[in-house]
Tab-separated table of C-alpha atoms in Angstrom:
chain	number	residue	atom	x	y	z
A	1	UNK	CA	23.092	21.952	-67.839
A	2	UNK	CA	23.227	18.567	-66.347
A	3	UNK	CA	20.953	19.505	-62.544
A	4	UNK	CA	18.709	17.314	-62.947
A	5	UNK	CA	20.932	13.997	-63.262
A	6	UNK	CA	23.721	15.059	-60.724
A	7	UNK	CA	20.984	15.504	-58.269
A	8	UNK	CA	19.170	12.340	-58.467
A	9	UNK	CA	23.217	10.131	-58.868
A	10	UNK	CA	23.682	12.540	-56.079
A	11	UNK	CA	20.782	11.019	-54.323
A	12	UNK	CA	21.499	7.483	-54.151
A	13	UNK	CA	25.484	8.315	-54.283
A	14	UNK	CA	24.490	10.048	-50.669
A	15	UNK	CA	23.616	6.902	-49.504
A	16	UNK	CA	27.348	5.859	-49.748
A	17	UNK	CA	29.875	5.554	-46.851
A	18	UNK	CA	32.026	7.410	-48.736
A	19	UNK	CA	33.485	8.293	-52.541
A	20	UNK	CA	31.487	5.577	-55.396
A	21	UNK	CA	34.047	3.441	-57.254
A	22	UNK	CA	32.618	1.053	-59.198
A	23	UNK	CA	31.045	0.522	-62.352
A	24	UNK	CA	29.203	3.827	-64.588
A	25	UNK	CA	27.566	2.689	-67.735
A	26	UNK	CA	26.588	5.656	-69.768
A	27	UNK	CA	24.912	6.028	-72.474
A	28	UNK	CA	26.986	7.950	-75.258
A	29	UNK	CA	26.703	7.981	-78.350
A	30	UNK	CA	28.978	10.646	-80.280
A	31	UNK	CA	26.139	12.973	-79.541
A	32	UNK	CA	27.779	16.376	-78.789
A	33	UNK	CA	25.042	17.132	-76.135
A	34	UNK	CA	25.770	13.872	-74.462
A	35	UNK	CA	28.776	14.473	-74.069
A	36	UNK	CA	28.894	18.341	-72.566
A	37	UNK	CA	25.925	17.154	-70.273
A	38	UNK	CA	27.908	14.056	-69.013
A	39	UNK	CA	30.612	16.607	-68.395
A	40	UNK	CA	29.083	19.010	-66.443
A	41	UNK	CA	27.435	15.964	-64.666
A	42	UNK	CA	31.240	14.860	-63.393
A	43	UNK	CA	31.149	18.895	-62.303
A	44	UNK	CA	28.299	18.948	-59.988
A	45	UNK	CA	29.301	15.993	-59.041
A	46	UNK	CA	32.289	16.763	-57.490
A	47	UNK	CA	33.978	14.779	-54.943
A	48	UNK	CA	31.140	12.636	-54.268
A	49	UNK	CA	32.774	10.101	-57.110
A	50	UNK	CA	36.339	9.105	-56.327
A	51	UNK	CA	38.218	7.229	-59.631
A	52	UNK	CA	34.890	4.982	-61.124
A	53	UNK	CA	35.199	2.565	-63.796
A	54	UNK	CA	33.017	3.996	-67.168
A	55	UNK	CA	32.172	1.943	-70.375
A	56	UNK	CA	30.333	2.998	-72.574
A	57	UNK	CA	29.163	0.704	-74.474
A	58	UNK	CA	27.990	3.158	-78.230
A	59	UNK	CA	31.693	2.955	-78.601
A	60	UNK	CA	31.266	-0.926	-79.103
A	61	UNK	CA	28.199	-1.275	-81.579
A	62	UNK	CA	27.733	1.941	-82.002
A	63	UNK	CA	23.770	4.034	-81.073
A	64	UNK	CA	21.625	0.627	-80.845
A	65	UNK	CA	18.611	3.556	-81.227
A	66	UNK	CA	15.675	2.580	-78.849
A	67	UNK	CA	16.863	-0.818	-77.584
A	68	UNK	CA	20.051	1.230	-76.458
A	69	UNK	CA	18.465	0.780	-73.016
A	70	UNK	CA	17.109	-2.992	-72.996
A	71	UNK	CA	20.849	-3.146	-74.399
A	72	UNK	CA	22.472	-1.186	-71.783
A	73	UNK	CA	20.560	-3.107	-68.835
A	74	UNK	CA	21.798	-5.850	-70.143
A	75	UNK	CA	24.894	-5.794	-69.961
A	76	UNK	CA	25.272	-3.860	-66.607
A	77	UNK	CA	24.036	-6.801	-65.815
A	78	UNK	CA	26.536	-9.442	-67.205
A	79	UNK	CA	28.693	-7.607	-66.222
A	80	UNK	CA	28.464	-7.290	-62.816
A	81	UNK	CA	28.132	-10.830	-62.490
A	82	UNK	CA	31.380	-10.277	-63.629
A	83	UNK	CA	32.953	-8.159	-61.669
A	84	UNK	CA	31.305	-8.304	-58.906
A	85	UNK	CA	34.265	-9.226	-56.611
A	86	UNK	CA	35.970	-5.903	-57.524
A	87	UNK	CA	32.921	-3.527	-56.663
A	88	UNK	CA	29.297	-5.211	-55.875
A	89	UNK	CA	27.939	-0.592	-57.332
A	90	UNK	CA	27.195	0.149	-60.753
A	91	UNK	CA	25.168	3.440	-61.735
């Protein structure tokens, strides 16, 4: 479980000269299978991730359903502007 997503993230991270220390926005919404998949992804990525900041928008607004991708994209843009001095990287 999580190998496909881990492979996609690994492809993106392979161009970085060091560990990823940016922001990660995850669509975890309380469903157990999503949490399990994310845990497997973290395990597959191993040392490629340093100490990224994990953001879980569902914690604040709950499961918004279908518009989640648009809502999370808007949140990433807003947060990225505020945190650009810390790290310009975001997944």
